[in-house]
Short mmCIF file of C-alpha atoms and ligand atoms in Angstrom, two decimals:
data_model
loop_
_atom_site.label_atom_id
_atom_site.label_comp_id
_atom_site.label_asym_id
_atom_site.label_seq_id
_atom_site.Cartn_x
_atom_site.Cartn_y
_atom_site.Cartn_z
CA UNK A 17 0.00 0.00 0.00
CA UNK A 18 2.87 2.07 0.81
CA UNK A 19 4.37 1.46 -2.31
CA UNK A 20 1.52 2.54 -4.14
CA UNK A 21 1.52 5.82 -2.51
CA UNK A 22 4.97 6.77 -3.76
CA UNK A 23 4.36 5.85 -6.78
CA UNK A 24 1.21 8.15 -7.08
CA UNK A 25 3.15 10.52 -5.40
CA UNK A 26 6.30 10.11 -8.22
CA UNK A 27 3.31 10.45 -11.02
CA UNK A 28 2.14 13.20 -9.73
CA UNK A 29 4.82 15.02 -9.55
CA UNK A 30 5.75 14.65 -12.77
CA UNK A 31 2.59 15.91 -14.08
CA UNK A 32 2.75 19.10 -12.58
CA UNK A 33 6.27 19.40 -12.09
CA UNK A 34 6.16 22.44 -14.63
CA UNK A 35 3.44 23.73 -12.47
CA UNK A 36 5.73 23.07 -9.32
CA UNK A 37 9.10 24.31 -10.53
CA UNK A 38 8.15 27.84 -11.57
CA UNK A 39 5.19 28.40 -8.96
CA UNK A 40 7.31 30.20 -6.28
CA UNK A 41 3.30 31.42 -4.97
CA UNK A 42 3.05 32.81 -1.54
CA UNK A 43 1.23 30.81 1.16
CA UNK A 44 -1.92 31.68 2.77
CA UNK A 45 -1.69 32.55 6.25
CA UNK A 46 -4.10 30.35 8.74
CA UNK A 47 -7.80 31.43 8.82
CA UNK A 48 -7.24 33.72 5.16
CA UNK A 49 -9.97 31.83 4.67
CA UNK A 50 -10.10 32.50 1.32
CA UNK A 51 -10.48 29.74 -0.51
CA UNK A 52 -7.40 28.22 -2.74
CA UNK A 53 -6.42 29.30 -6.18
CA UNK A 54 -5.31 27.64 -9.21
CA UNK A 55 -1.61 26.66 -9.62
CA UNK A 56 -1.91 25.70 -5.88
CA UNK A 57 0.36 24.95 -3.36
CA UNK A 58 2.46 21.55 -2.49
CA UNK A 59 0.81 21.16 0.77
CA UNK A 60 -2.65 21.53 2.25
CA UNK A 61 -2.83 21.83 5.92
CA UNK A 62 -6.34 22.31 8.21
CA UNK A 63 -6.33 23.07 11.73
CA UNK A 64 -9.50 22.97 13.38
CA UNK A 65 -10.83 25.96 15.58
CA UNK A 66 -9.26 28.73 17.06
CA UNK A 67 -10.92 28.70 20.73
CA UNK A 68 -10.64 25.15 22.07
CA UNK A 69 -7.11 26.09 22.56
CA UNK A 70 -4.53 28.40 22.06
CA UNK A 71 -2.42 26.12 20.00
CA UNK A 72 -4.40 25.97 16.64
CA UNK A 73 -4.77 30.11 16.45
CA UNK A 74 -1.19 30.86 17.11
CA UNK A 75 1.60 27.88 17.70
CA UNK A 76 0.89 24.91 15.76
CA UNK A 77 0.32 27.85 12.60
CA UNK A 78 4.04 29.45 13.40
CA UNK A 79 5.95 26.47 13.41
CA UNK A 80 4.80 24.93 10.39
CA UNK A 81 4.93 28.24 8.38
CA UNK A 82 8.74 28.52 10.03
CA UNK A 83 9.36 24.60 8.86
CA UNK A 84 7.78 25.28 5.03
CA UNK A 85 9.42 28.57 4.45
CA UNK A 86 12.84 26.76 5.58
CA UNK A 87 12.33 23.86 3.07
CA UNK A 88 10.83 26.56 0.51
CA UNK A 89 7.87 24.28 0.32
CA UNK A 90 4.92 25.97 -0.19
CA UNK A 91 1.69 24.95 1.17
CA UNK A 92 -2.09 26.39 1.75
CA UNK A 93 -2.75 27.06 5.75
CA UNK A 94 -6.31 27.31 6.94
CA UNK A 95 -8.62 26.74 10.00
CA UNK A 96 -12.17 25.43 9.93
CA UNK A 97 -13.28 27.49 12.53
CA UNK A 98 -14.90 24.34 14.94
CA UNK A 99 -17.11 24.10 11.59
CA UNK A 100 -17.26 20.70 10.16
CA UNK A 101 -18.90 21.12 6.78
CA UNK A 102 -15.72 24.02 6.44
CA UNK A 103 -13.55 21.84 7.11
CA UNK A 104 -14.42 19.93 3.68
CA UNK A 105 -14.97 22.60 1.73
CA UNK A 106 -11.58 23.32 2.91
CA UNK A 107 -10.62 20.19 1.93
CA UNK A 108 -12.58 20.10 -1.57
CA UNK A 109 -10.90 23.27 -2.45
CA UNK A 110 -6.86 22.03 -1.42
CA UNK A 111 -7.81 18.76 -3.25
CA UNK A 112 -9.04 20.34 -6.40
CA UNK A 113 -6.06 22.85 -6.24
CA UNK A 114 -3.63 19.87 -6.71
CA UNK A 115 -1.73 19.61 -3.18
CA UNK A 116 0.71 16.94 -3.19
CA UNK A 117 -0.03 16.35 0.70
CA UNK A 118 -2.57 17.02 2.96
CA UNK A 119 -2.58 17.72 6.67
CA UNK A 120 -5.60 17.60 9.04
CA UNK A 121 -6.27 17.86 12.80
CA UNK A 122 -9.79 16.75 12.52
CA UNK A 123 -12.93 17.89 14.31
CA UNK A 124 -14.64 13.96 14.58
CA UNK A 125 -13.28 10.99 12.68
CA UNK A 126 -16.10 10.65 10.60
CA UNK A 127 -15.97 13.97 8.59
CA UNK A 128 -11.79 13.47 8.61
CA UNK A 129 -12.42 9.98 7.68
CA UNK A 130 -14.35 11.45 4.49
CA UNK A 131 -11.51 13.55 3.72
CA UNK A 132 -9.05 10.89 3.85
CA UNK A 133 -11.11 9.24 1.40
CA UNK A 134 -11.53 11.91 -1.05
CA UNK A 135 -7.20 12.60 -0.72
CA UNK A 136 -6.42 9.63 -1.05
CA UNK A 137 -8.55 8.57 -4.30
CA UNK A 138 -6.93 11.52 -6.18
CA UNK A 139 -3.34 10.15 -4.95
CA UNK A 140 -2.60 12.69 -2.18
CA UNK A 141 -0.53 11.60 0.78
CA UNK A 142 -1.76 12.38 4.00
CA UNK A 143 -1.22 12.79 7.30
CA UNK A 144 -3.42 13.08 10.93
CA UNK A 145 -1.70 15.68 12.40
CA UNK A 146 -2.11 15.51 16.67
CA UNK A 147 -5.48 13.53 16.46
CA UNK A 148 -6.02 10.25 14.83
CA UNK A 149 -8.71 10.06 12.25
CA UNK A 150 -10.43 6.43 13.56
CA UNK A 151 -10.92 4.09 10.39
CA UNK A 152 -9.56 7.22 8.75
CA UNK A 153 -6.53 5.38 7.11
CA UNK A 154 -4.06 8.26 7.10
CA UNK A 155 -0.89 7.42 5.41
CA UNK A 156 1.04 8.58 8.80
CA UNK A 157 0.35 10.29 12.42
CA UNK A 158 2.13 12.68 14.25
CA UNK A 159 1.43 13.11 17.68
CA UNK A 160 2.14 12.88 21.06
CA UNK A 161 2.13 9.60 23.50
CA UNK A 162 -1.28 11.30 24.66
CA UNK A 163 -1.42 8.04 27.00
CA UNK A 164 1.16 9.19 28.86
CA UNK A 165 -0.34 13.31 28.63
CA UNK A 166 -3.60 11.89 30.67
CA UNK A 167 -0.94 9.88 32.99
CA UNK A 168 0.95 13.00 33.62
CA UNK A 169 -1.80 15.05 34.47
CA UNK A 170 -3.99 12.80 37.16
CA UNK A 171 -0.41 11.81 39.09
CA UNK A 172 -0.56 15.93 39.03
CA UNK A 173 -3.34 16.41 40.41
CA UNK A 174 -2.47 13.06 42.87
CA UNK A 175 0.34 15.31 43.83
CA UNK A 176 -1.31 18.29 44.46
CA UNK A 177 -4.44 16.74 46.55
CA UNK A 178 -1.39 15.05 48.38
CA UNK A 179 0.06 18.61 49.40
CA UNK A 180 -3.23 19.87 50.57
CA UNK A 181 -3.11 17.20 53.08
CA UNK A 182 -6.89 16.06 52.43
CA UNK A 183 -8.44 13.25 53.65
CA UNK A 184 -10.68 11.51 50.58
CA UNK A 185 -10.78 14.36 48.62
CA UNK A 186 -14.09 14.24 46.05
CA UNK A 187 -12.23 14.67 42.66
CA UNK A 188 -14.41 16.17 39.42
CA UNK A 189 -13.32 14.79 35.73
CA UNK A 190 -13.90 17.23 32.27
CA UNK A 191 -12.91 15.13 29.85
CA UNK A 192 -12.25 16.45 26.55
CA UNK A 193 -14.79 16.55 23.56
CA UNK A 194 -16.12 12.81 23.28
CA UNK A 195 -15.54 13.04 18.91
CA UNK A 196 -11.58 13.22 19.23
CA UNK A 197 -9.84 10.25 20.32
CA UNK A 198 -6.97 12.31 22.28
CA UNK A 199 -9.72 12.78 24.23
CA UNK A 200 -10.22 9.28 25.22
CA UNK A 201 -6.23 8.47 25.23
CA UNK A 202 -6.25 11.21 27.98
CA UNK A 203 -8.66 9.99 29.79
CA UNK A 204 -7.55 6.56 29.74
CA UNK A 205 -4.36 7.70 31.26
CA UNK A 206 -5.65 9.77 33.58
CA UNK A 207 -8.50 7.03 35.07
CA UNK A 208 -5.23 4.87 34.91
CA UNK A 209 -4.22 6.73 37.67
CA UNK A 210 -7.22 7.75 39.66
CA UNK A 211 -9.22 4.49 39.07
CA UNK A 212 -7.44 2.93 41.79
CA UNK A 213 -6.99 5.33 44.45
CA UNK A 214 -11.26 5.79 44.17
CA UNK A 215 -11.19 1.62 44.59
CA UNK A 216 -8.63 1.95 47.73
CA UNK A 217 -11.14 4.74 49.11
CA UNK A 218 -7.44 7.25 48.93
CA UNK A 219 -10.16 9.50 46.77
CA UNK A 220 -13.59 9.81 46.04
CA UNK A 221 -15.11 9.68 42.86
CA UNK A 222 -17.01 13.27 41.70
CA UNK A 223 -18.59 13.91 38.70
CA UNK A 224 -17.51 13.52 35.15
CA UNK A 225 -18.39 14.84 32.04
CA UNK A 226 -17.43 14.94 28.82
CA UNK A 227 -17.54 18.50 27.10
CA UNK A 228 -18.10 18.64 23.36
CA UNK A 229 -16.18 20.08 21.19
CA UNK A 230 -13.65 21.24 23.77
CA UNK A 231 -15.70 24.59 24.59
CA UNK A 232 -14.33 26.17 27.40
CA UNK A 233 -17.72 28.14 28.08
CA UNK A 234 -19.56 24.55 28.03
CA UNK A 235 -16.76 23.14 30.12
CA UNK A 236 -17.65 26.11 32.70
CA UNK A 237 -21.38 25.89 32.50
CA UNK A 238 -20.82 21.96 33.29
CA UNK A 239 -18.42 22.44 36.24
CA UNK A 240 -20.66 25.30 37.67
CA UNK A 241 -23.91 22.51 37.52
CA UNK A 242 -21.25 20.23 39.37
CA UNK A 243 -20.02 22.27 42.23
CA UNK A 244 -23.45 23.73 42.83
CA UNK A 245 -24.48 19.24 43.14
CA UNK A 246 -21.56 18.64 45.18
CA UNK A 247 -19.59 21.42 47.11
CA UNK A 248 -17.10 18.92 48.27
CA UNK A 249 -15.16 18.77 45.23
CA UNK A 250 -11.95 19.11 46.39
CA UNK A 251 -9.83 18.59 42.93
CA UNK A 252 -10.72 19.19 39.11
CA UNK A 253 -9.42 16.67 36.00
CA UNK A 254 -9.56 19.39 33.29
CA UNK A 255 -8.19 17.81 30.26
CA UNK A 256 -6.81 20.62 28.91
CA UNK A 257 -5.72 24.03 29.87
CA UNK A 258 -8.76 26.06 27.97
CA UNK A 259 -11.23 23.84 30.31
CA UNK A 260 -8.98 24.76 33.53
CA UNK A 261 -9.24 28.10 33.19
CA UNK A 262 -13.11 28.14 32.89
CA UNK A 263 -13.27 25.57 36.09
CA UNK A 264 -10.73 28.41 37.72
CA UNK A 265 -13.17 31.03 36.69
CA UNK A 266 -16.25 29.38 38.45
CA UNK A 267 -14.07 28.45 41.70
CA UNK A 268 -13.38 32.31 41.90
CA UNK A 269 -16.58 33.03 42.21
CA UNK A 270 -17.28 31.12 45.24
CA UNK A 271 -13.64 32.06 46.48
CA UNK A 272 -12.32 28.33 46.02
CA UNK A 273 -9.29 29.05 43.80
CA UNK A 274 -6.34 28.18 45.03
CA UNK A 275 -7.82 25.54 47.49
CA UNK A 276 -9.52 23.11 45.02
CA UNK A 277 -6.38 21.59 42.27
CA UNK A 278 -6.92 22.14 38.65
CA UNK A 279 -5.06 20.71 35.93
CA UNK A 280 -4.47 21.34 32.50
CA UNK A 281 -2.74 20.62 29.22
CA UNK A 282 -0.56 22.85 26.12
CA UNK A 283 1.23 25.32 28.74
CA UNK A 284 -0.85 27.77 27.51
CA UNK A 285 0.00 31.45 28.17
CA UNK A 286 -3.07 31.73 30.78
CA UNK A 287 -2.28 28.14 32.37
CA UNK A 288 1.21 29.15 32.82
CA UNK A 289 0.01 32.05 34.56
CA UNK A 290 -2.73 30.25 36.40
CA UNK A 291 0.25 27.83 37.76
CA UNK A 292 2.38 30.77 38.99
CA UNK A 293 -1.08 32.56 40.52
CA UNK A 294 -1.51 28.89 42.68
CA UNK A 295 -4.89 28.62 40.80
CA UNK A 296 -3.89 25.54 38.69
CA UNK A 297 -2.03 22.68 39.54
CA UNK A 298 -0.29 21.63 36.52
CA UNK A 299 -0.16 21.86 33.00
CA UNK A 300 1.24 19.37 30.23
CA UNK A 301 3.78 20.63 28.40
CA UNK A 302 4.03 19.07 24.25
CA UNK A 303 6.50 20.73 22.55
CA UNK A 304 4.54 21.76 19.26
CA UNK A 305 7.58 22.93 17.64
CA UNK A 306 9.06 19.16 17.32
CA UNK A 307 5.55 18.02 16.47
CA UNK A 308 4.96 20.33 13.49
CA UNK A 309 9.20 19.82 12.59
CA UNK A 310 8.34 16.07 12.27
CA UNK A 311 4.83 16.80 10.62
CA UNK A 312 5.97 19.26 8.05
CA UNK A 313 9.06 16.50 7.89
CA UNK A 314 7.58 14.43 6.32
CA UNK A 315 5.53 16.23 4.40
CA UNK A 316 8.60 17.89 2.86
CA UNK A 317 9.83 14.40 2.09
CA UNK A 318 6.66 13.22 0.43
CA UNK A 319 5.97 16.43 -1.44
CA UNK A 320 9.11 15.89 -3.06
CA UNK A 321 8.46 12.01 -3.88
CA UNK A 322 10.91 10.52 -1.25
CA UNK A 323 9.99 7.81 1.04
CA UNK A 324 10.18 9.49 4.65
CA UNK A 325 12.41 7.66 7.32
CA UNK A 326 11.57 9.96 9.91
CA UNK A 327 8.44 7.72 11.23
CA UNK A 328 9.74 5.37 13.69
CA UNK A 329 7.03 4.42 15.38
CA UNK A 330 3.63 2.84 14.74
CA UNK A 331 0.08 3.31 15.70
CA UNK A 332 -2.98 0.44 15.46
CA UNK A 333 -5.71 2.28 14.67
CA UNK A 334 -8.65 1.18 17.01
CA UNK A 335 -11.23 0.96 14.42
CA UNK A 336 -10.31 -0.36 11.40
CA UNK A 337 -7.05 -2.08 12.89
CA UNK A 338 -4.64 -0.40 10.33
CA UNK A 339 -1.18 -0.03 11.56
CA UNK A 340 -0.05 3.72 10.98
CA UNK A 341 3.71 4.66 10.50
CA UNK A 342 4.04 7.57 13.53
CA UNK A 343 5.96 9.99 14.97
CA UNK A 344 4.99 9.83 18.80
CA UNK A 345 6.66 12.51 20.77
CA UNK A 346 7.10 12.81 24.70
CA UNK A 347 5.07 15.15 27.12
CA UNK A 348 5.87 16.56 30.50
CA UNK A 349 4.30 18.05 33.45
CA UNK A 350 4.83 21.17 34.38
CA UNK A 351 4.18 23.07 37.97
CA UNK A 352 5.64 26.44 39.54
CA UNK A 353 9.21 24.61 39.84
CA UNK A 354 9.56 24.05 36.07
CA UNK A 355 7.58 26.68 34.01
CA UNK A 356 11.04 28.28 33.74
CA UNK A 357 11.83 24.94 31.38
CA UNK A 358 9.20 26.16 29.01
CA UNK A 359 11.00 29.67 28.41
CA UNK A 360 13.62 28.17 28.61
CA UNK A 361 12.50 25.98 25.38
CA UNK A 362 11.23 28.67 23.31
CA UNK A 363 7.89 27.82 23.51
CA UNK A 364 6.82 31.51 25.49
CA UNK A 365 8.62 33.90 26.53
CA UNK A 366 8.85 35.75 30.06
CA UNK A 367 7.65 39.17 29.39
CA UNK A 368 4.33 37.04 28.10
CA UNK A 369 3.91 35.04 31.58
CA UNK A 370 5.48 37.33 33.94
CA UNK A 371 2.93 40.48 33.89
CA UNK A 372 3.71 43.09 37.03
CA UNK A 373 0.78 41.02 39.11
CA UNK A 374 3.32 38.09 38.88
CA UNK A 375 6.24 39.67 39.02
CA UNK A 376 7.39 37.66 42.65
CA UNK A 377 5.63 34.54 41.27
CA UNK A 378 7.97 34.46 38.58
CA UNK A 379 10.76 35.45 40.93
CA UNK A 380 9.64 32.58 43.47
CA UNK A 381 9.65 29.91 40.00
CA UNK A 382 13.76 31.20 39.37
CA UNK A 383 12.27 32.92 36.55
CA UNK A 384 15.12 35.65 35.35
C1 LIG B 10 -5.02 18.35 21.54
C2 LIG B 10 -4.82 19.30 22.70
C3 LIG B 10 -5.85 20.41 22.65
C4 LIG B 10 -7.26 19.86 22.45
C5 LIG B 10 -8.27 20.96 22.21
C6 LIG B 10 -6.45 17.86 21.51
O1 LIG B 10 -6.67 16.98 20.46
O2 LIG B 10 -4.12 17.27 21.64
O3 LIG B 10 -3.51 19.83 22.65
O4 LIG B 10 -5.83 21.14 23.84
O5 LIG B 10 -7.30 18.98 21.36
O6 LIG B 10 -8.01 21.63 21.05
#
């Protein structure tokens, strides 16, 4: 099968490598949203909303544009808004344009299954891009071991309930949007963790609810219903930084902030600063440069007809059982002791997390 694919990709480049060789066309930025134009680009890539996190607006966009304009590859950028039907007109449009290579994060596996389909019948590679397009048949994945992400964040918030000295602490679970499969590989490492300690009675089991679509407003509206069932939740399972904040939010209103753990996921700017505050527990840190360097890797490689060597790894897709060549990269926690590590990567900068308000809190962390 692989085979085939190179040698679709070889065809095609021949056919338009006229087209290719004197098309030195600007890219799109994300969100242009303005559709694709004829003598298109090498590479099609669709990120899916701007609000579920910060990511898809501003980092994941950066570092591919830094990693195309490097390899002076040029490729069409957009974001579907959270709107599924965009997303495949997105898709149409790349596909009709002639992309070698397409790129998704999708918003449910069935309408990114639909656009694998349509790629792959007119011979363009692809690739699932963060989340894994179930029965989807991507060509290969780039992610994170999103396993261990869920792992990382309930031994956090383990940790943190540990620290507070509380005796069978009621812990509340937002889960991530029940259509993308990270979702559920957080949540299976995360219940890995907390399962056992609500068995051995070490914790008591709170609410849990799944919030789709990631919405941070929906992910407050559900935690508010929750506290105001049980005021004796005494640690939050936010899956993701976005649904922190809006649990932080809703504890500051009743004054809980501080006293009730919250964890989180993408050191974001505002979960970076809700860590130094003492608001949120933890965060996840996934270093979205190296994901969209091996991403835009090998798209590079397969835009130019070459057989990638940069997936090591494999994944078995759930569904359909297909084994996908990956690149699975490694997460880690963050608290107050190490958000220094994540200016220290690149990945923000201090004058973004350390406003005047924080000033000693960034001091306290040995941020310089
Ligand atoms: C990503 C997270 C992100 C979430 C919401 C997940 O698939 O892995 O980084 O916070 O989607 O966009």
């Amino acid at each position: 099968m692989r085979k085939g694919l190179f040698a679709l990709a070889a065809v095609g480049l021949l056919a338009t490598g006229g087209m290719a060789a004197c098309g030195k066309d600007k890219s799109d930025d994300t969100g242009s949203g303005s559709g694709t134009k004829a003598g298109g680009k090498q590479v099609g890539i669709i990120l899916p909303d701007t609000k579920s996190s910060q990511r898809w607006g501003t980092d994941d966009p950066k570092y591919l544009k830094a990693a195309f304009d490097a390899a002076g590859v040029s490729y069409d950028m957009q974001n579907a808004q959270g709107d599924k039907q965009q997303f495949q007109t997105i898709a149409d449009s790349m596909i009709s344009e002639g992309v070698k290579v397409l790129i998704t994060v999708n918003l449910d596996s069935g309408t990114g299954a639909a656009v694998l389909a349509k790629a792959k019948q007119a011979g363009i590679a692809t690739i699932d891009y963060d989340r894994l397009t179930l029965g989807g048949g991507a060509n290969y994945y780039v992610s994170f071991d999103n396993v261990k992400v869920g792992q990382l964040q309930g031994q956090g918030l383990v940790d943190c309930l540990k620290a507070k000295n509380y005796t069978k602490p009621v812990v509340a679970e937002l889960n991530g949007s029940p259509t993308d499969n990270n979702a559920t590989l957080f949540a299976q490492g995360y219940d890995g963790v907390l399962n056992p300690l609500y068995t051995d009675g070490t914790l008591v089991k709170g609410p849990n609810r799944s919030v789709p679509d990631w919405d941070n407003a929906t992910g407050g509206t559900y935690f508010e219903q929750m506290l105001t069932q049980n005021n004796k939740i005494k640690g939050v399972l936010a899956a993701n930084d976005g649904l922190g904040n809006a649990v932080i939010e809703i504890l500051k209103k009743q004054h809980l902030n501080g006293q009730v753990p919250v964890t989180g996921q993408d050191a974001t700017v505002q979960g970076l600063q809700n860590i130094l505050s003492g608001d949120q527990c933890m965060t996840v840190y996934k270093a979205i440069k190296k994901e969209a360097d091996a991403a835009s890797g090998l798209a590079i490689s397969l835009a130019k007809g070459q057989k990638p060597t940069t997936a090591t790894g494999t994944t078995t897709d759930p569904q359909s059982k297909a084994t996908i060549p990956s690149v699975l990269l490694d997460p880690e926690a963050i608290t107050k002791a190490n958000v220094k590590d994540v200016i220290a990567d690149g990945f923000v900068t201090k004058d973004a997390i350390c406003t005047a308000a924080l000033a000693k809190a960034c001091t306290d962390a040995g941020i310089s």
